[in-house]
Backbone as JSON, one array per atom type, in Angstrom:
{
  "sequence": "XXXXXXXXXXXXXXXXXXXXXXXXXXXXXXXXXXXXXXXXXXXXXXXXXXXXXXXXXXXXXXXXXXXXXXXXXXXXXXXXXXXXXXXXXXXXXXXXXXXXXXXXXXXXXXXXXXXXXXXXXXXXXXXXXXXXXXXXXXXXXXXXXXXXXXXXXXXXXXXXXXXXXXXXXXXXXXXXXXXXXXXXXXXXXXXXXXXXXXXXXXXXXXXXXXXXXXXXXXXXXXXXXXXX",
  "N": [[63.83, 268.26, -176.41], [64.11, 271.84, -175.2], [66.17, 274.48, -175.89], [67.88, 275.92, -173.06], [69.99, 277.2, -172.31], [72.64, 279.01, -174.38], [75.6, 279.11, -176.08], [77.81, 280.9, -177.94], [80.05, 280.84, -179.71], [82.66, 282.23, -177.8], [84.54, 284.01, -176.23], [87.96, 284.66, -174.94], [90.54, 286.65, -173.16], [93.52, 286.59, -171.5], [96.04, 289.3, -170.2], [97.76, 291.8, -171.42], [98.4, 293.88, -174.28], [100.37, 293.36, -175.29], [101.14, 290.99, -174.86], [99.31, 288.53, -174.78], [97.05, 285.82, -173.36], [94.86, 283.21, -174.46], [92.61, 282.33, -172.49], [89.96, 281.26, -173.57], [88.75, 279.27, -175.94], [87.32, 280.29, -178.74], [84.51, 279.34, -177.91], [81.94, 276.79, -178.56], [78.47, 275.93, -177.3], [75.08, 274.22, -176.26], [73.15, 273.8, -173.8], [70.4, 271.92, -172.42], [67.07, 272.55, -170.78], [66.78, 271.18, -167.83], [68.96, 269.35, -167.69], [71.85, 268.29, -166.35], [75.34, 269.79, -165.59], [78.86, 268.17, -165.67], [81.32, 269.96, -165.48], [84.46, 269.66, -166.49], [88.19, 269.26, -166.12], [91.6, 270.09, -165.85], [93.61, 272.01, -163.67], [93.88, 275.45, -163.86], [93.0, 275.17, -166.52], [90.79, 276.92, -167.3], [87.9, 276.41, -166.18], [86.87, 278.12, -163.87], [86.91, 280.46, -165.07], [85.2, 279.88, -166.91], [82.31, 279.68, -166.06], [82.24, 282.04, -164.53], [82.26, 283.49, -166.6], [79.54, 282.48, -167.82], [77.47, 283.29, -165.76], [77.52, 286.28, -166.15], [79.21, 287.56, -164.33], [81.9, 287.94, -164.96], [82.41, 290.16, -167.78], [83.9, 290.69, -169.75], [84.61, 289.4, -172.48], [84.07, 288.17, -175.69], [81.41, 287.12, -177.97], [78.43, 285.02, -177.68], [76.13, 284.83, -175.56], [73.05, 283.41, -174.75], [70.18, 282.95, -173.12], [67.06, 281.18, -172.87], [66.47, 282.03, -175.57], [67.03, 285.13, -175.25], [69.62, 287.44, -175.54], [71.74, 287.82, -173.17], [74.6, 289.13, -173.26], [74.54, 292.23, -172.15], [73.42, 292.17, -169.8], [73.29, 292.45, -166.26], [75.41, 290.95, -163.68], [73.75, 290.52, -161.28], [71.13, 290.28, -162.11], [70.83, 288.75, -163.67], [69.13, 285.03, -164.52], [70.78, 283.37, -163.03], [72.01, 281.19, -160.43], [74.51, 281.26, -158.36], [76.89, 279.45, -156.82], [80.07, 280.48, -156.27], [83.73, 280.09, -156.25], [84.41, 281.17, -153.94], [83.63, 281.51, -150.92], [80.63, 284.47, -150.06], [79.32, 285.74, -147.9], [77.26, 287.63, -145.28], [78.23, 288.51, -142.86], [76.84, 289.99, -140.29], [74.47, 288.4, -140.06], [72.58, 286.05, -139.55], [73.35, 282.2, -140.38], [70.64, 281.6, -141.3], [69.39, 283.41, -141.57], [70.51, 284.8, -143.92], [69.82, 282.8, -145.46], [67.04, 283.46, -145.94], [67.39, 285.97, -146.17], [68.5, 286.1, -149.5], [66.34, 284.78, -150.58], [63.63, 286.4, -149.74], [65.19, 288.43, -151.82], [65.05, 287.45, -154.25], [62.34, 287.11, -154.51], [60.69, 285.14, -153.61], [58.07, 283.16, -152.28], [56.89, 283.39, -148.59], [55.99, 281.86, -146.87], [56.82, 279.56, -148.9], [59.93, 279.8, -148.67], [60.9, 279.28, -145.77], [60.1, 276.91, -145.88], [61.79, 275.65, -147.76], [64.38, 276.42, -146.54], [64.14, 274.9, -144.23], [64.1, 272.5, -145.46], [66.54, 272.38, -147.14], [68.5, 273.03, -144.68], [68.3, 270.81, -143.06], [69.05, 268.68, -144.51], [71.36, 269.48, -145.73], [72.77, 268.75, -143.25], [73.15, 271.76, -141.71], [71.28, 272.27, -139.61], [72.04, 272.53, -136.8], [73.51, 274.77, -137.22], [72.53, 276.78, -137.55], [71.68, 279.35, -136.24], [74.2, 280.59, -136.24], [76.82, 282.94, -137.15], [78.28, 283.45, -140.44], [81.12, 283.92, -139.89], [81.63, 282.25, -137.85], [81.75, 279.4, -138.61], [82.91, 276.63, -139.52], [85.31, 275.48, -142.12], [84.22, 273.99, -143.93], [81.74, 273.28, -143.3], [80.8, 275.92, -144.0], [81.66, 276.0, -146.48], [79.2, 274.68, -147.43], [76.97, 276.2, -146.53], [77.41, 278.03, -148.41], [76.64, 276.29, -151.11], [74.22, 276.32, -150.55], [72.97, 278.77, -150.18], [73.06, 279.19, -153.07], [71.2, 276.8, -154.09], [68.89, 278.35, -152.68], [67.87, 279.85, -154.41], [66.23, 279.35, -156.75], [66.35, 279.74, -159.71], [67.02, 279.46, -163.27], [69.15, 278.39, -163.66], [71.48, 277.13, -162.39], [74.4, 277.25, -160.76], [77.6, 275.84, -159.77], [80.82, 276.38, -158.47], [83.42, 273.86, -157.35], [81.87, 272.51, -155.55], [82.24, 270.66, -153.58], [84.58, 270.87, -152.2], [86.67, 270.55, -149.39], [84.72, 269.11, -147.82], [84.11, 266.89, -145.96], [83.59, 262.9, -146.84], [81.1, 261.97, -145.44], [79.72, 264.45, -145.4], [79.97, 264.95, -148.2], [78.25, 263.28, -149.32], [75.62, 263.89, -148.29], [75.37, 266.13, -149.8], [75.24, 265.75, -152.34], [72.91, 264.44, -152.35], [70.78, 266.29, -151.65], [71.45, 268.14, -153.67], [70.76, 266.61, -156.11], [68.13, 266.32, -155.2], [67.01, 268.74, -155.25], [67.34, 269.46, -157.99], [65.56, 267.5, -159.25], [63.56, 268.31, -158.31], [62.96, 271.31, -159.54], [63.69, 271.45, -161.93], [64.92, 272.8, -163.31], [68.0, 273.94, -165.09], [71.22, 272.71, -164.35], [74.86, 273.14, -163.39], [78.33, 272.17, -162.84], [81.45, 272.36, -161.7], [84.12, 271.1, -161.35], [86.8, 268.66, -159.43], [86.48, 266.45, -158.31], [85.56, 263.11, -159.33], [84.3, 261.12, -158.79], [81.7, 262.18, -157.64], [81.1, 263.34, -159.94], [79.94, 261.86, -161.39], [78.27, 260.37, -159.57], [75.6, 262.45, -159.7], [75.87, 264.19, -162.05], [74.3, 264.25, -165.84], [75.42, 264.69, -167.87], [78.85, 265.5, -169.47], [80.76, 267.79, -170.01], [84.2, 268.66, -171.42], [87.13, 270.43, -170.48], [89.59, 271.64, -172.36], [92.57, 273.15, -173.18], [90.82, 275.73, -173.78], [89.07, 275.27, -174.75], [86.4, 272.98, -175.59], [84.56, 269.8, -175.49], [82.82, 267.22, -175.97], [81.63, 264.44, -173.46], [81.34, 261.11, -172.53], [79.74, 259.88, -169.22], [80.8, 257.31, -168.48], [83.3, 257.49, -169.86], [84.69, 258.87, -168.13], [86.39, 258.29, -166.12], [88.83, 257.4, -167.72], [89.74, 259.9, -168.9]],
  "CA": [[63.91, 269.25, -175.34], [64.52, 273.34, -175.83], [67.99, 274.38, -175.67], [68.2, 277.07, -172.44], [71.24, 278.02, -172.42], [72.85, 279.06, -175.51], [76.7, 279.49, -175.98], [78.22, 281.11, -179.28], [81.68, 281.83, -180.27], [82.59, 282.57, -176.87], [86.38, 283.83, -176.64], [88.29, 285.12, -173.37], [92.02, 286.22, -173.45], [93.8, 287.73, -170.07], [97.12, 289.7, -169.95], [98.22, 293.37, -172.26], [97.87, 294.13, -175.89], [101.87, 292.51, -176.33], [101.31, 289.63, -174.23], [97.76, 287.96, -174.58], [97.0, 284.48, -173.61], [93.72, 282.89, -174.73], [91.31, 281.22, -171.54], [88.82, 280.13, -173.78], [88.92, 280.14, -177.51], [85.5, 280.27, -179.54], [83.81, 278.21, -177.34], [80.16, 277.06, -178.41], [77.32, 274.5, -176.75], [74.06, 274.12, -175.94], [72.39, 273.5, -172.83], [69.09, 271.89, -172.54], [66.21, 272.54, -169.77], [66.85, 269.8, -167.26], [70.12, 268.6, -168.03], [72.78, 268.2, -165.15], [75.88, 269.2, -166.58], [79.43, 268.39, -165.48], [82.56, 271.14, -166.16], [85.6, 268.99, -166.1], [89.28, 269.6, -167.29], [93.17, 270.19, -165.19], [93.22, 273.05, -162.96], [94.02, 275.97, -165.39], [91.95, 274.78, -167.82], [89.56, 277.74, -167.72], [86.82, 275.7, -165.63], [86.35, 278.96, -163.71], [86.58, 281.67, -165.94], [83.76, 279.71, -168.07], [81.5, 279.76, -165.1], [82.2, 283.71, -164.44], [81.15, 284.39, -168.08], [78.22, 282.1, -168.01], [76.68, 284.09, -164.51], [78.16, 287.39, -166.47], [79.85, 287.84, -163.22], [82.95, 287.97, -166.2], [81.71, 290.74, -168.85], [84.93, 291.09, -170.55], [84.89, 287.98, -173.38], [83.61, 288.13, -176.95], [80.4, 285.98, -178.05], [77.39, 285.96, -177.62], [75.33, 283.89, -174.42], [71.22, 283.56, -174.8], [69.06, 281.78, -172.28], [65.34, 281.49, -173.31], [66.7, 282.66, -177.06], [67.17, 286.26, -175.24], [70.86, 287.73, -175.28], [72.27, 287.92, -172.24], [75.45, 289.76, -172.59], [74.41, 292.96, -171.43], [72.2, 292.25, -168.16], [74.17, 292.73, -165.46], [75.44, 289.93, -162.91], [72.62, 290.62, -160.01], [69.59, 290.43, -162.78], [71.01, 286.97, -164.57], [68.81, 283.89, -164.2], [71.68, 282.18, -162.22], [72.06, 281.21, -159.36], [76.58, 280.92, -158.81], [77.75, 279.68, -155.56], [81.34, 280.92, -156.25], [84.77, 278.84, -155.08], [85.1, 282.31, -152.65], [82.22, 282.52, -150.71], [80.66, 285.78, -149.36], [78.12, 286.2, -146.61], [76.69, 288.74, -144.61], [78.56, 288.2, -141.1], [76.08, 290.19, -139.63], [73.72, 287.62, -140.11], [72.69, 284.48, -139.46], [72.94, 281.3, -141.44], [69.16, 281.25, -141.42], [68.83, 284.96, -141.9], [71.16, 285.29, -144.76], [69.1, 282.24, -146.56], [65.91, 284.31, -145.79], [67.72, 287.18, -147.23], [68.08, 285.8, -150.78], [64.94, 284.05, -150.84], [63.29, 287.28, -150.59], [65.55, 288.75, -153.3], [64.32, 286.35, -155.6], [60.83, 287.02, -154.65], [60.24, 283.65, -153.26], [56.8, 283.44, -151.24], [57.3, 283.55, -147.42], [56.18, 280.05, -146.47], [58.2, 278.76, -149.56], [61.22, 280.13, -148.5], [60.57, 278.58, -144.4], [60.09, 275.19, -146.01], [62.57, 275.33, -148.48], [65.32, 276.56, -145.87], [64.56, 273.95, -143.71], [64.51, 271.01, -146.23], [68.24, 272.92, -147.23], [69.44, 272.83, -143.54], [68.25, 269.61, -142.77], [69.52, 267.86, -145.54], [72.99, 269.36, -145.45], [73.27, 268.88, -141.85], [73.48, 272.95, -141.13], [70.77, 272.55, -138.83], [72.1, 272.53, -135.08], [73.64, 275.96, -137.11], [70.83, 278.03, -138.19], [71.43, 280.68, -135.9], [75.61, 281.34, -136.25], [77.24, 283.5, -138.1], [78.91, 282.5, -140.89], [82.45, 283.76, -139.34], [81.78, 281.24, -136.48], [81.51, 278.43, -139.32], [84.44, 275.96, -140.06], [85.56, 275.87, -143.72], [83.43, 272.86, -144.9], [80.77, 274.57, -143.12], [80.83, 277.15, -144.5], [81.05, 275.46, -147.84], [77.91, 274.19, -146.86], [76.29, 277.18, -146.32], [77.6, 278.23, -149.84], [76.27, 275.68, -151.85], [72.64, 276.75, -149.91], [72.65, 279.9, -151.22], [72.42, 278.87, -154.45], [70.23, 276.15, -154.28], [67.65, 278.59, -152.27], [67.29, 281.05, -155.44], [65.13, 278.75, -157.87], [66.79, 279.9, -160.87], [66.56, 278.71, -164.16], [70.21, 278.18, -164.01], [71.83, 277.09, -161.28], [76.41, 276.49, -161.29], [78.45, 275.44, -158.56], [82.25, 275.86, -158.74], [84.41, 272.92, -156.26], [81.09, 272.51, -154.24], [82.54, 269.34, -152.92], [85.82, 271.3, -151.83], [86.57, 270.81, -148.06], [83.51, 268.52, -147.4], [84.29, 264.99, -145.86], [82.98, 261.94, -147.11], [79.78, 261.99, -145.03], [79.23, 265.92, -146.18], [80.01, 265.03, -149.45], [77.05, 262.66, -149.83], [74.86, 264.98, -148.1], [75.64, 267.56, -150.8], [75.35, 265.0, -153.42], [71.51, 263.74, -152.08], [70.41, 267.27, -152.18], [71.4, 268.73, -155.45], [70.11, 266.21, -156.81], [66.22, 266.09, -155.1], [66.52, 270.1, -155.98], [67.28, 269.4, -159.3], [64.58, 267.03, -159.72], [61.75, 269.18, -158.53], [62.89, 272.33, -160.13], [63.49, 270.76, -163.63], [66.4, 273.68, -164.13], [70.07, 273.35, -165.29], [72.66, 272.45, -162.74], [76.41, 273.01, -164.05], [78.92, 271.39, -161.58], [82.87, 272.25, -162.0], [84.81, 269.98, -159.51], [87.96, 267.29, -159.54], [85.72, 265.01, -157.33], [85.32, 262.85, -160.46], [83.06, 260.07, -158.25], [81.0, 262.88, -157.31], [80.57, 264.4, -160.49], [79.34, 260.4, -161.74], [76.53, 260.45, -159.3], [75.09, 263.47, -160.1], [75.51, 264.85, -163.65], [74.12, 263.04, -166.92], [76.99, 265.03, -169.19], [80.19, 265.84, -168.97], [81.93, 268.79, -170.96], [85.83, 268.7, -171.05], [87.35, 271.9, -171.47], [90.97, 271.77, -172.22], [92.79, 274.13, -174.18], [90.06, 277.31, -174.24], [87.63, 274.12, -175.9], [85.3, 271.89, -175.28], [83.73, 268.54, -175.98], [81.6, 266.53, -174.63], [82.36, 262.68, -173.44], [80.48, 260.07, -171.6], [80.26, 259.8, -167.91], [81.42, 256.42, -167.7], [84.69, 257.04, -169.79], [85.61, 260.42, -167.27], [88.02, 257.77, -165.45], [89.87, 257.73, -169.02], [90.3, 261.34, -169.43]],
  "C": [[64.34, 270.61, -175.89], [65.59, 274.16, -174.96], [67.31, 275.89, -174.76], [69.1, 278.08, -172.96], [71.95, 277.61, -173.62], [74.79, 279.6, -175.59], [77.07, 279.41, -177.27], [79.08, 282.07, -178.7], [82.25, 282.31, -179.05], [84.6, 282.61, -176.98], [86.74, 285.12, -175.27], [89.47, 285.41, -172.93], [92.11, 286.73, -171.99], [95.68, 288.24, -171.11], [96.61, 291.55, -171.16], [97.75, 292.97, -173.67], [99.49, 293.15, -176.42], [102.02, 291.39, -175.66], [99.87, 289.04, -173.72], [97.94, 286.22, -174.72], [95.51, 284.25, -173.77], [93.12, 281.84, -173.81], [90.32, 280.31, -172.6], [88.79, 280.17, -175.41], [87.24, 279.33, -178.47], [84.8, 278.89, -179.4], [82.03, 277.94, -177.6], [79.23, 275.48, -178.09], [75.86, 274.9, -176.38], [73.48, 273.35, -174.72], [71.0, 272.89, -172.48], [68.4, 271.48, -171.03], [66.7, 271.55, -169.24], [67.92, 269.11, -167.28], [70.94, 268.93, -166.48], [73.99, 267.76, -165.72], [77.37, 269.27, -166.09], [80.72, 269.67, -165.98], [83.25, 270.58, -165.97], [87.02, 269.74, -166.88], [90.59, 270.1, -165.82], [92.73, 271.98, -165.0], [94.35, 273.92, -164.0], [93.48, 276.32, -166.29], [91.14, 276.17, -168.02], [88.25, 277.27, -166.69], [85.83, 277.23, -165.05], [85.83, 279.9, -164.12], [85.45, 281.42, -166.6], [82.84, 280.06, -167.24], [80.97, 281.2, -164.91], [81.59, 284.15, -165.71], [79.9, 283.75, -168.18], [77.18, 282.92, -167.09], [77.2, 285.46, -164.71], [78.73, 287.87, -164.93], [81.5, 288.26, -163.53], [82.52, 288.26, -167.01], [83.16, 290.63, -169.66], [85.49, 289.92, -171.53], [83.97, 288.81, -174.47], [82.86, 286.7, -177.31], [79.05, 286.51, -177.53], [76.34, 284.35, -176.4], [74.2, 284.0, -174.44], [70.83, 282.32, -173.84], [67.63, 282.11, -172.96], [65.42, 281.9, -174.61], [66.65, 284.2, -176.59], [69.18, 286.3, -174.71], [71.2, 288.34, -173.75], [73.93, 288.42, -172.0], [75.46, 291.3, -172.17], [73.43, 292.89, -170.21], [73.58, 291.96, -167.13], [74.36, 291.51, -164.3], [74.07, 289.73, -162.02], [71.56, 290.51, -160.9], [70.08, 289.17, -163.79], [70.09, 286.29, -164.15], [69.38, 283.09, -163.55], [71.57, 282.58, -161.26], [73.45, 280.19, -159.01], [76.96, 280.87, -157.42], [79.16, 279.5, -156.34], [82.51, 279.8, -155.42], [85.21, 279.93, -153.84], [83.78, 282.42, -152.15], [81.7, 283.75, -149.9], [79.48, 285.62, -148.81], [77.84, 287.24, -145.7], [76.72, 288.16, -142.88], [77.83, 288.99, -140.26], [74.55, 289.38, -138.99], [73.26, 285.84, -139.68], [72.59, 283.65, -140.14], [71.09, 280.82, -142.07], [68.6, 282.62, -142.1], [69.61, 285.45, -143.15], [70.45, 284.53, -145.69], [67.92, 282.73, -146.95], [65.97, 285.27, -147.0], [67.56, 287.14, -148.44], [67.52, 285.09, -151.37], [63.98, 284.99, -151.05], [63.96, 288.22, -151.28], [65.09, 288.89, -154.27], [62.73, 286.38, -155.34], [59.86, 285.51, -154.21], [59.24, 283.69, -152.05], [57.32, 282.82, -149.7], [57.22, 281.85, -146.87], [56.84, 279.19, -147.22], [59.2, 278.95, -149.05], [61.25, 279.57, -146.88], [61.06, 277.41, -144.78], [61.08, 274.97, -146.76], [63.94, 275.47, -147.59], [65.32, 275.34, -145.0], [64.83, 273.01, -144.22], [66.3, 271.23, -146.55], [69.04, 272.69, -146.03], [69.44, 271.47, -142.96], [68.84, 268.51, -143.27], [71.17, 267.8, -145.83], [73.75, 269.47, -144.54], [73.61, 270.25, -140.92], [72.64, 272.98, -140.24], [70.75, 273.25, -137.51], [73.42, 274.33, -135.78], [73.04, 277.22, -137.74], [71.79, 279.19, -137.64], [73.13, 281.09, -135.2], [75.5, 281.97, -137.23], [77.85, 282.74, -139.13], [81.01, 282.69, -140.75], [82.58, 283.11, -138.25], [81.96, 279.89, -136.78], [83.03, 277.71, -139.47], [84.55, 276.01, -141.74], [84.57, 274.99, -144.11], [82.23, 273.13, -144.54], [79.89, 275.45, -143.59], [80.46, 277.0, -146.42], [79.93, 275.12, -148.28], [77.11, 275.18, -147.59], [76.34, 277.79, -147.65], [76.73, 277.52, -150.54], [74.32, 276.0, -151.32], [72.34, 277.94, -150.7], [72.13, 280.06, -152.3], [71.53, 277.81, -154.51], [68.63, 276.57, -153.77], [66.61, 279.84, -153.32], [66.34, 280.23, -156.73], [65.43, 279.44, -158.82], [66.71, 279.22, -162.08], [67.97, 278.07, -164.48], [71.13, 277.85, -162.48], [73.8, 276.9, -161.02], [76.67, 276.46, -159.86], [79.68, 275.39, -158.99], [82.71, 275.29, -157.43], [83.49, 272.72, -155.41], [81.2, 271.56, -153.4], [83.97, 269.64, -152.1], [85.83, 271.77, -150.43], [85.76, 270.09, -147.35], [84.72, 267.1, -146.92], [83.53, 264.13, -146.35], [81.02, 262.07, -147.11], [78.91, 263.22, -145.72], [78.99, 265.92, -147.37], [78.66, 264.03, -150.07], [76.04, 263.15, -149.56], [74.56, 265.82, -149.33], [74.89, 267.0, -152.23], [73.69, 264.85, -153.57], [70.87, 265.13, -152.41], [70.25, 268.04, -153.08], [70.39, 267.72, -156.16], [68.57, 266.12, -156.96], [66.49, 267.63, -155.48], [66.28, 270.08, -157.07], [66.22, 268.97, -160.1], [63.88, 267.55, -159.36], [61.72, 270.05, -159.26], [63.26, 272.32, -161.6], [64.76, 272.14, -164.13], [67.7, 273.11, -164.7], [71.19, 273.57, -164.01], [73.93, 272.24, -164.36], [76.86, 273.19, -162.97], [80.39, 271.68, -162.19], [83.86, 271.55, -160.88], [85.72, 269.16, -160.38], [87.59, 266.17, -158.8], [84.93, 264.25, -158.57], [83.8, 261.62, -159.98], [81.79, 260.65, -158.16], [79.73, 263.13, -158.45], [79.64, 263.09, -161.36], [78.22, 260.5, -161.35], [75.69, 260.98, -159.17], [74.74, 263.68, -161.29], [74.76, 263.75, -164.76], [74.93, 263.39, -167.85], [77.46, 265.69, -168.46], [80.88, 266.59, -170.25], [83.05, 268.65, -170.52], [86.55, 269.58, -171.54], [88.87, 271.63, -171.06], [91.7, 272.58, -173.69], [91.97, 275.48, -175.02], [89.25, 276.19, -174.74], [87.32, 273.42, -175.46], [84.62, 271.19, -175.27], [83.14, 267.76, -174.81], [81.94, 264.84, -174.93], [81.25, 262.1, -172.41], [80.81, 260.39, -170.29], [81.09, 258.62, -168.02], [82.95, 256.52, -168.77], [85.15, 258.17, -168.91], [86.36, 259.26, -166.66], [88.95, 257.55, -166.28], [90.38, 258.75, -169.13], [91.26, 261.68, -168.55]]
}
């Protein structure tokens, strides 16, 4: 298979010049087309911050990120290949849950009757149906989460991440969520990266599992993640 996404030397401190701590320290992996790939590791860990620099949505790290073998640290968040529902999400409360998926369907240039059929298979599937036409400040939190995790699954990206997309869901929601990523995944043959503590979740979904602890990162089986 041909490695997408490309991660070299990747390094990420926060704080001053006399008090620097290191998020991520010369982090490097490879991604390949098609893969479905967990982010695991103790809250802390970095889980997020990696995410923010992978959807340059986080310019301020050292390294160097290539999708397709083209460098990607100067293109600007809004012109990435990803597609990042965020653990904050933001919507256009003027809008409706139907009219905001519209919205960044044509964004992305996505043909008019695709984007119809693809919204409804999205609302149908994660039960937003009977709320197409609220806002999303009328939404409950899990909801709403919902409606998040839509977003990104309606941009056909070559890259797709989710941070906590299981965060707030119940049971029932959470298998919803689960059934869907996954038939997206399989038609659109992209990369899904998943960061979550829903370790069952991240089982019946992903086929790897990165473990980032201490700014680093290896890679482990699914079936020992109830070890780690």
């Amino acid at each position: 298979m041909e490695n997408i996404l490309k991660i070299d030397k990747i390094e990420k401190y926060y704080g001053n010049k006399s008090s620097l701590t290191k998020a991520i320290d010369n982090l490097s992996f490879d991604v390949e087309k098609g893969e479905f790939v967990a982010i695991m590791g103790a809250s802390g860990s970095g889980k997020t911050t990696l995410l923010n620099i992978l959807s340059n949505y986080e310019k301020n790290y050292t390294g160097v990120i290539s999708i397709d073998r083209k460098k990607m640290n100067k293109v600007d968040y809004l012109d990435m290949p990803v597609a990042y529902a965020m653990d904050q999400p933001s919507f256009f409360n003027e809008l409706t849950i139907y009219e905001n998926l519209l919205l960044i369907a044509s964004s992305r240039k996505i043909k008019k009757q695709e984007a119809f059929d693809k919204i409804e298979r999205i609302l149908d599937g994660l039960g937003l149906k009977k709320y197409e036409n609220y806002s999303p400040s009328e939404l409950s939190k899990g909801t709403m989460q919902r409606l998040n995790n839509a977003c990104a699954m309606i941009q056909e990206e070559k890259i797709t991440i989710f941070d906590e997309p299981f965060s707030g869901l119940d049971p029932v929601q959470m298998k919803l969520l689960e059934n869907v990523i996954v038939e997206f995944h399989k038609k659109e043959k992209g990369i899904y990266i998943i960061s979550s503590h829903d370790i069952e979740c991240l089982q019946n979904v992903c086929d790897k599992c990165l473990l980032l602890h201490n700014g680093q990162i290896r890679e482990i089986n699914m079936e020992e993640v109830d070890r780690e």
